[in-house]
Amino acid sequence: MPFLRQFFSHRLIWLALLVSLGIGALFARTIWTIRADEWNYAAQTNANLARTLEQGLSWALDTFDKSLEGVAREVGRPEVWALPPDLRARVVFDNSLRARGAGDVLVLDTLGNVVLDSGPLPPRRVNFADRDYFTAFQSGGHQGLFVGKPVPSRVTGLNILPVSRAYYRPDGSFAGVVVGAISLSYFNELFGSLDMGPHSGVNLFRSDGVVITRFPYGDADVGRSLAGTPNMIRFQKEGTGTFIGTSTIDGMERLYSFRPVGRYPLILNVAQSTDTVLAKWYRSAWVLGGFALLLMVSCVGLATLFVRELTLRQQVSARLREAERNTRTILDNMPSMIGYWDAGLRNRFANQVYFEWFGVRPERMPGMHLSDLLGPELFAQNKPFLDRALLGEPQLFERTFADVHGVARHTMASYLPDTEGGKVRGIFVQVTDISERKRMEDELFDEKERVRLTLQSIGDAVVCADAHGAVTYLNPVAERLTGWQAFDAAGHNVDEVVNLRSPDNDAVLASPLRQAMEQGLAVEAVRGVVLHRTSGQRFQVEETSSPITDRHGAVTGAVAVLRDVTESVVMAERMAHLAQYDALTDLPNRVLLQDRAQLAISQARRDGKCLAVMYLDLDGFKDVNDTLGHDVGDLLLVQFAQRLKAAVRASDTVCRQGGDEFVVLLPGLDGAEPACSVACKILASCDLPFELAGRVLQIGLSGGIALYPQHGDTFDALSRHADSAMYAAKRGGRMRFMLYRGPDETPEVVLADNAGGRVR
């Protein structure tokens, strides 16, 4: 019975559809026939109208052309030009020229000047040599009647259509042109009695596509060329006919009926808007179509209502089958093993994965006991979880077993009780193979352990932060430098944990780690100072940072590596100091002395001042080294250097030249007197004995002085002269200073007196 009801209900629907389609086809045929009749009637009417208008225009042009031909014949006779002007005008121009719409007729000579005028006497003084009709005849390229381009009249100012013929001398040479004008208003009056509906009208063109008149659209397009447009090409190619086309001027679709105007180079077309042609048909089509649609809908609606209940039942049944099929398809294609076992642990449903893991076809599963599927050993392992699930407790656990192919599978099993009214009806079972995940977790753990051990074993500090700048990791070296423990620093702002400061002015530097995250690029080494959190100890570091990106290139954090360069910086500063200072006395060496001397000479030259260079040598130093040893000699040099620095100004430079030789640079002097005063102070500093290794020794010195600019304008020259003066002091008895006097003079002796002055 259900099959029969379904069969007949479908037949009824198809029958109703066929009947409604038949009604629709009948009405569509009728509507289309009416449309074709309307279209054919409009095409025939427009063609007849075009023919009638063409005949009227052709007759008018024939009349006007015969008049022009007569004028051309008369003016071509020499005896006519011998007549008096008034008689000549009456002979040449007769009443036949007074046709409706025709203007004055002019006779032009070979230069285009008016020589005869059908209007007033004498002829108007106008030249038409630039008109297209005149140039056409003058060049000899045209014979017979010429229809010119519509132009505003130079006489009346109105739009006219010039029509012309050439006239010739008895010898056949060109003598001039006879031209007449037809007012364009004549055509508008001729077409004015027509009412063709909106967007419809009559157009007159020259055969080359120039617009003469478009009624009722006014004179805006007069003289415009439509040559090359699709409609004009059809007019020129086909001559006579009817077609549907779109206007180039206004884009309207119209029904065009066109034909040439007699033997003249003119094309007339009647253009009726397709909307106007089909206006009545549209109204009829809507009425008939609405009635047909009503019949069709009624027919189908009655059939639909009749079978509605049966169809709804069929749809519900189909949906249930579809849902069952979709559920089966989804479950069979899931990577997990999914099944349902009743309270007696007998199967009610199993997906395809059961077959892949246990080799049992799904159709054999219903009714099978779970112990038969798992086997005694695996069933015993799962039995505690099954018992708790049957008591209503969800179970989630991991289990490893070998499938039917002997492949070990690490799985995650879920037992979800199906309860109704507080009683467990069965268990939903889902078992997911997580072998690959476990393998990746093991590999990830091993990799993280290797990275952790690597970071802990390297000698540089490593700081990691997330995309928000929060610290995520510190290695032990970073803990030592910053004073933060890794668990304390986690989550803190990286600028708080690693506060990089300038080694010059202790100003806070921009975080290279944040720069790396913002720019997405590695930041080169930045030198700075890190302050220990608790002890306040300062560490000189070089920080380099690099962004951490995911596989899509998005920045997820950054890592900073801080290298402790405190000892390197101290060593570099020490090396820089040793490069310019004596290691024993900590006095400037000759390198630093050279720089200060050059600067002092430049300053003295600019200020007009003097400076002095002193060379000093200890008397008896070699005996101290030989008798008491070099350690005592070094102690003597240190004590003498201290006395020497105390005897000069802070702006002066005391340099150890080597051995027991010293050099003193005295800048900014006003002459030799201040230099001699300093020499006396230096001599006085040796009055007290030196205490060396438990011994008291009296040590003297000898010195030489050279002045800038008196004794030289370079430091090398001053050094040589001071050195020669020093050796003169040694030769002269020691414990004295001698002032250089010149290359050919003996240096002057500078001695200390009670007043602290000098004598010569």
Short mmCIF file of C-alpha atoms in Angstrom, two decimals, residues 177-461:
data_model
loop_
_atom_site.label_atom_id
_atom_site.label_comp_id
_atom_site.label_asym_id
_atom_site.label_seq_id
_atom_site.Cartn_x
_atom_site.Cartn_y
_atom_site.Cartn_z
CA VAL A 177 27.86 77.42 -59.46
CA VAL A 178 24.12 77.86 -59.14
CA VAL A 179 23.10 77.20 -55.56
CA GLY A 180 19.72 77.16 -53.89
CA ALA A 181 18.77 76.63 -50.28
CA ILE A 182 16.02 74.53 -48.73
CA SER A 183 15.18 75.63 -45.21
CA LEU A 184 15.45 72.83 -42.67
CA SER A 185 12.23 74.11 -41.13
CA TYR A 186 10.52 72.87 -44.30
CA PHE A 187 11.40 69.27 -43.38
CA ASN A 188 10.25 69.76 -39.80
CA GLU A 189 6.92 71.14 -41.06
CA LEU A 190 6.62 68.19 -43.47
CA PHE A 191 7.24 65.67 -40.65
CA GLY A 192 5.33 67.68 -38.04
CA SER A 193 1.99 66.02 -38.74
CA LEU A 194 3.35 62.64 -37.61
CA ASP A 195 2.74 61.27 -34.10
CA MET A 196 4.79 58.09 -33.67
CA GLY A 197 4.94 58.01 -29.90
CA PRO A 198 7.70 58.82 -27.37
CA HIS A 199 11.35 58.56 -28.48
CA SER A 200 10.25 58.10 -32.14
CA GLY A 201 10.74 60.30 -35.19
CA VAL A 202 11.94 60.76 -38.76
CA ASN A 203 15.59 61.26 -39.74
CA LEU A 204 17.07 62.58 -42.99
CA PHE A 205 20.75 61.96 -43.76
CA ARG A 206 23.11 62.55 -46.62
CA SER A 207 24.35 59.32 -48.05
CA ASP A 208 27.78 59.94 -46.43
CA GLY A 209 26.20 59.90 -42.96
CA VAL A 210 25.81 63.66 -42.28
CA VAL A 211 22.64 64.47 -40.32
CA ILE A 212 20.31 66.89 -42.18
CA THR A 213 17.37 66.83 -39.78
CA ARG A 214 16.06 64.71 -36.88
CA PHE A 215 12.41 65.28 -36.08
CA PRO A 216 11.25 65.96 -33.39
CA TYR A 217 14.68 66.22 -31.71
CA GLY A 218 15.54 69.77 -32.85
CA ASP A 219 18.63 71.03 -34.63
CA ALA A 220 21.26 70.02 -32.04
CA ASP A 221 22.59 67.19 -34.23
CA VAL A 222 22.33 68.98 -37.61
CA GLY A 223 25.58 68.63 -39.52
CA ARG A 224 26.87 65.81 -37.30
CA SER A 225 28.46 62.88 -39.13
CA LEU A 226 27.34 59.35 -38.20
CA ALA A 227 29.62 57.70 -40.74
CA GLY A 228 30.99 54.38 -39.50
CA THR A 229 28.23 53.75 -36.93
CA PRO A 230 26.51 50.33 -37.14
CA ASN A 231 23.12 51.75 -38.17
CA MET A 232 24.59 54.04 -40.86
CA ILE A 233 26.62 51.17 -42.30
CA ARG A 234 23.38 49.17 -42.75
CA PHE A 235 21.62 52.21 -44.31
CA GLN A 236 24.45 52.64 -46.83
CA LYS A 237 24.93 48.93 -47.54
CA GLU A 238 21.33 47.69 -47.81
CA GLY A 239 19.66 50.76 -49.34
CA THR A 240 16.11 49.82 -48.32
CA GLY A 241 14.85 47.73 -45.42
CA THR A 242 13.71 47.43 -41.82
CA PHE A 243 15.69 46.35 -38.75
CA ILE A 244 15.97 46.84 -34.99
CA GLY A 245 18.97 48.82 -33.87
CA THR A 246 20.33 51.03 -31.08
CA SER A 247 20.85 54.71 -31.74
CA THR A 248 24.42 55.95 -31.47
CA ILE A 249 23.22 59.38 -30.40
CA ASP A 250 20.94 58.57 -27.44
CA GLY A 251 21.34 54.79 -26.98
CA MET A 252 17.60 54.08 -27.54
CA GLU A 253 16.48 50.85 -29.25
CA ARG A 254 14.24 51.57 -32.24
CA LEU A 255 12.59 49.94 -35.26
CA TYR A 256 14.20 51.53 -38.33
CA SER A 257 12.48 51.61 -41.79
CA PHE A 258 14.76 53.32 -44.30
CA ARG A 259 15.06 54.02 -48.03
CA PRO A 260 16.95 56.40 -50.35
CA VAL A 261 15.23 59.61 -51.47
CA GLY A 262 14.74 59.18 -55.22
CA ARG A 263 17.92 59.63 -57.19
CA TYR A 264 19.39 62.00 -54.63
CA PRO A 265 22.25 61.26 -52.19
CA LEU A 266 19.84 61.26 -49.27
CA ILE A 267 18.61 58.56 -46.87
CA LEU A 268 15.27 58.78 -45.08
CA ASN A 269 14.40 56.60 -42.11
CA VAL A 270 11.42 56.29 -39.84
CA ALA A 271 12.61 55.34 -36.34
CA GLN A 272 9.98 54.15 -33.87
CA SER A 273 10.91 53.22 -30.29
CA THR A 274 10.50 49.50 -29.61
CA ASP A 275 8.81 50.41 -26.31
CA THR A 276 6.19 52.37 -28.28
CA VAL A 277 5.72 49.54 -30.79
CA LEU A 278 5.18 46.97 -28.02
CA ALA A 279 3.31 49.19 -25.52
CA LYS A 280 -0.10 47.66 -26.24
CA TRP A 281 1.40 44.19 -26.40
CA TYR A 282 3.00 44.63 -22.96
CA ARG A 283 -0.39 45.41 -21.43
CA SER A 284 -2.05 42.42 -23.13
CA ALA A 285 0.87 40.14 -22.18
CA TRP A 286 0.60 41.10 -18.50
CA VAL A 287 -3.12 40.42 -18.42
CA LEU A 288 -2.93 37.09 -20.29
CA GLY A 289 0.24 36.02 -18.48
CA GLY A 290 -1.27 36.76 -15.07
CA PHE A 291 -4.38 34.76 -15.92
CA ALA A 292 -2.30 31.85 -17.23
CA LEU A 293 -0.09 31.93 -14.15
CA LEU A 294 -3.15 31.85 -11.93
CA LEU A 295 -4.46 28.76 -13.74
CA MET A 296 -1.09 27.02 -13.57
CA VAL A 297 -0.60 27.78 -9.87
CA SER A 298 -4.14 26.63 -9.10
CA CYS A 299 -3.62 23.36 -10.92
CA VAL A 300 -0.31 22.60 -9.21
CA GLY A 301 -1.60 23.83 -5.86
CA LEU A 302 -4.58 21.48 -5.88
CA ALA A 303 -2.34 18.53 -6.67
CA THR A 304 0.17 19.63 -4.02
CA LEU A 305 -2.47 19.89 -1.30
CA PHE A 306 -3.77 16.45 -2.22
CA VAL A 307 -0.46 14.70 -1.67
CA ARG A 308 1.00 16.96 1.03
CA GLU A 309 0.60 14.58 3.95
CA LEU A 310 2.01 11.61 2.08
CA THR A 311 4.96 13.68 0.87
CA LEU A 312 5.74 14.89 4.38
CA ARG A 313 5.82 11.32 5.62
CA GLN A 314 8.11 10.30 2.79
CA GLN A 315 10.41 13.24 3.58
CA VAL A 316 10.64 12.31 7.25
CA SER A 317 11.45 8.72 6.34
CA ALA A 318 14.09 9.85 3.86
CA ARG A 319 15.63 12.19 6.42
CA LEU A 320 15.89 9.43 8.93
CA ARG A 321 17.60 7.19 6.40
CA GLU A 322 19.88 10.03 5.36
CA ALA A 323 20.75 10.82 8.97
CA GLU A 324 21.55 7.18 9.61
CA ARG A 325 23.70 7.01 6.51
CA ASN A 326 25.50 10.26 7.38
CA THR A 327 26.11 9.10 10.93
CA ARG A 328 27.48 5.79 9.69
CA THR A 329 29.69 7.58 7.13
CA ILE A 330 31.02 10.03 9.71
CA LEU A 331 31.74 7.38 12.32
CA ASP A 332 33.36 5.04 9.77
CA ASN A 333 35.71 7.83 8.64
CA MET A 334 36.71 8.98 12.09
CA PRO A 335 40.23 7.96 13.20
CA SER A 336 38.89 6.72 16.54
CA MET A 337 37.27 3.36 17.34
CA ILE A 338 33.65 4.13 18.27
CA GLY A 339 31.04 1.67 19.47
CA TYR A 340 28.07 1.14 21.75
CA TRP A 341 27.81 -1.79 24.17
CA ASP A 342 24.68 -2.54 26.18
CA ALA A 343 24.50 -3.30 29.88
CA GLY A 344 25.38 -6.95 29.13
CA LEU A 345 28.50 -5.77 27.23
CA ARG A 346 27.04 -6.93 23.90
CA ASN A 347 27.63 -4.78 20.86
CA ARG A 348 24.89 -2.62 19.34
CA PHE A 349 27.05 -0.51 17.02
CA ALA A 350 30.68 -0.49 15.80
CA ASN A 351 32.42 1.63 13.17
CA GLN A 352 34.93 0.57 10.51
CA VAL A 353 37.97 1.07 12.79
CA TYR A 354 37.00 -2.08 14.75
CA PHE A 355 37.66 -4.10 11.60
CA GLU A 356 41.01 -2.35 10.99
CA TRP A 357 42.21 -2.99 14.56
CA PHE A 358 40.60 -6.34 15.41
CA GLY A 359 39.87 -7.82 11.95
CA VAL A 360 36.12 -8.27 12.61
CA ARG A 361 33.66 -7.05 9.95
CA PRO A 362 31.15 -4.40 11.23
CA GLU A 363 28.17 -6.50 10.13
CA ARG A 364 29.33 -9.34 12.43
CA MET A 365 29.72 -7.07 15.43
CA PRO A 366 26.09 -6.62 16.61
CA GLY A 367 25.36 -9.05 19.46
CA MET A 368 29.05 -9.96 20.00
CA HIS A 369 30.25 -9.93 23.61
CA LEU A 370 33.14 -7.56 24.37
CA SER A 371 35.28 -10.38 25.80
CA ASP A 372 35.09 -12.23 22.45
CA LEU A 373 36.45 -9.15 20.70
CA LEU A 374 39.22 -8.19 23.14
CA GLY A 375 40.37 -11.62 24.22
CA PRO A 376 40.78 -12.86 27.82
CA GLU A 377 43.94 -10.89 28.70
CA LEU A 378 42.93 -7.47 27.34
CA PHE A 379 39.36 -7.88 28.62
CA ALA A 380 40.69 -8.60 32.11
CA GLN A 381 42.78 -5.42 32.00
CA ASN A 382 39.75 -3.32 30.99
CA LYS A 383 37.24 -5.07 33.30
CA PRO A 384 37.68 -2.68 36.28
CA PHE A 385 36.99 0.33 34.06
CA LEU A 386 33.95 -1.40 32.50
CA ASP A 387 32.50 -2.19 35.91
CA ARG A 388 32.80 1.41 37.08
CA ALA A 389 31.28 2.67 33.80
CA LEU A 390 28.29 0.32 34.28
CA LEU A 391 27.86 1.92 37.70
CA GLY A 392 27.48 5.33 36.00
CA GLU A 393 31.05 6.64 36.38
CA PRO A 394 32.70 7.96 33.18
CA GLN A 395 36.14 6.43 32.59
CA LEU A 396 39.19 7.85 30.79
CA PHE A 397 42.47 5.93 30.69
CA GLU A 398 45.41 5.00 28.46
CA ARG A 399 46.09 1.50 27.23
CA THR A 400 48.73 -0.11 24.99
CA PHE A 401 47.90 -3.26 23.00
CA ALA A 402 48.82 -5.02 19.74
CA ASP A 403 46.28 -4.90 16.90
CA VAL A 404 45.44 -7.77 14.53
CA HIS A 405 48.54 -6.91 12.44
CA GLY A 406 50.84 -7.01 15.46
CA VAL A 407 51.33 -3.24 15.53
CA ALA A 408 51.59 -1.83 19.05
CA ARG A 409 49.06 0.98 19.55
CA HIS A 410 49.11 3.42 22.45
CA THR A 411 45.49 4.48 22.91
CA MET A 412 43.28 6.79 24.93
CA ALA A 413 40.01 5.01 25.92
CA SER A 414 36.82 6.74 27.01
CA TYR A 415 33.82 4.90 28.54
CA LEU A 416 30.74 7.14 28.77
CA PRO A 417 27.66 5.61 30.49
CA ASP A 418 24.27 5.91 28.72
CA THR A 419 21.76 6.45 31.52
CA GLU A 420 17.99 6.75 31.48
CA GLY A 421 15.95 7.21 34.64
CA GLY A 422 19.05 6.68 36.75
CA LYS A 423 19.72 3.28 35.18
CA VAL A 424 22.70 2.54 32.92
CA ARG A 425 21.47 1.19 29.57
CA GLY A 426 24.88 0.81 27.98
CA ILE A 427 28.30 2.35 27.36
CA PHE A 428 29.54 4.62 24.58
CA VAL A 429 33.11 3.60 23.85
CA GLN A 430 35.68 5.77 22.06
CA VAL A 431 39.28 4.61 21.68
CA THR A 432 41.77 6.98 19.98
CA ASP A 433 45.20 5.97 18.74
CA ILE A 434 47.68 8.46 20.26
CA SER A 435 50.83 6.54 19.31
CA GLU A 436 52.12 9.33 17.08
CA ARG A 437 51.36 11.96 19.69
CA LYS A 438 53.20 9.95 22.35
CA ARG A 439 56.17 9.55 20.04
CA MET A 440 56.25 13.29 19.37
CA GLU A 441 55.87 14.06 23.07
CA ASP A 442 58.83 11.80 23.84
CA GLU A 443 60.91 13.43 21.10
CA LEU A 444 59.86 16.90 22.24
CA PHE A 445 60.82 16.05 25.84
CA ASP A 446 64.22 14.77 24.69
CA GLU A 447 64.74 17.90 22.58
CA LYS A 448 63.73 20.21 25.42
CA GLU A 449 66.05 18.36 27.78
CA ARG A 450 68.95 18.76 25.31
CA VAL A 451 68.19 22.47 24.93
CA ARG A 452 67.92 22.89 28.72
CA LEU A 453 71.26 21.18 29.33
CA THR A 454 72.87 23.19 26.53
CA LEU A 455 71.61 26.51 27.90
CA GLN A 456 72.70 25.58 31.42
CA SER A 457 76.18 24.59 30.29
CA ILE A 458 77.07 27.60 28.13
CA GLY A 459 79.02 30.48 29.68
CA ASP A 460 76.71 33.28 28.50
CA ALA A 461 73.48 34.44 30.11
#
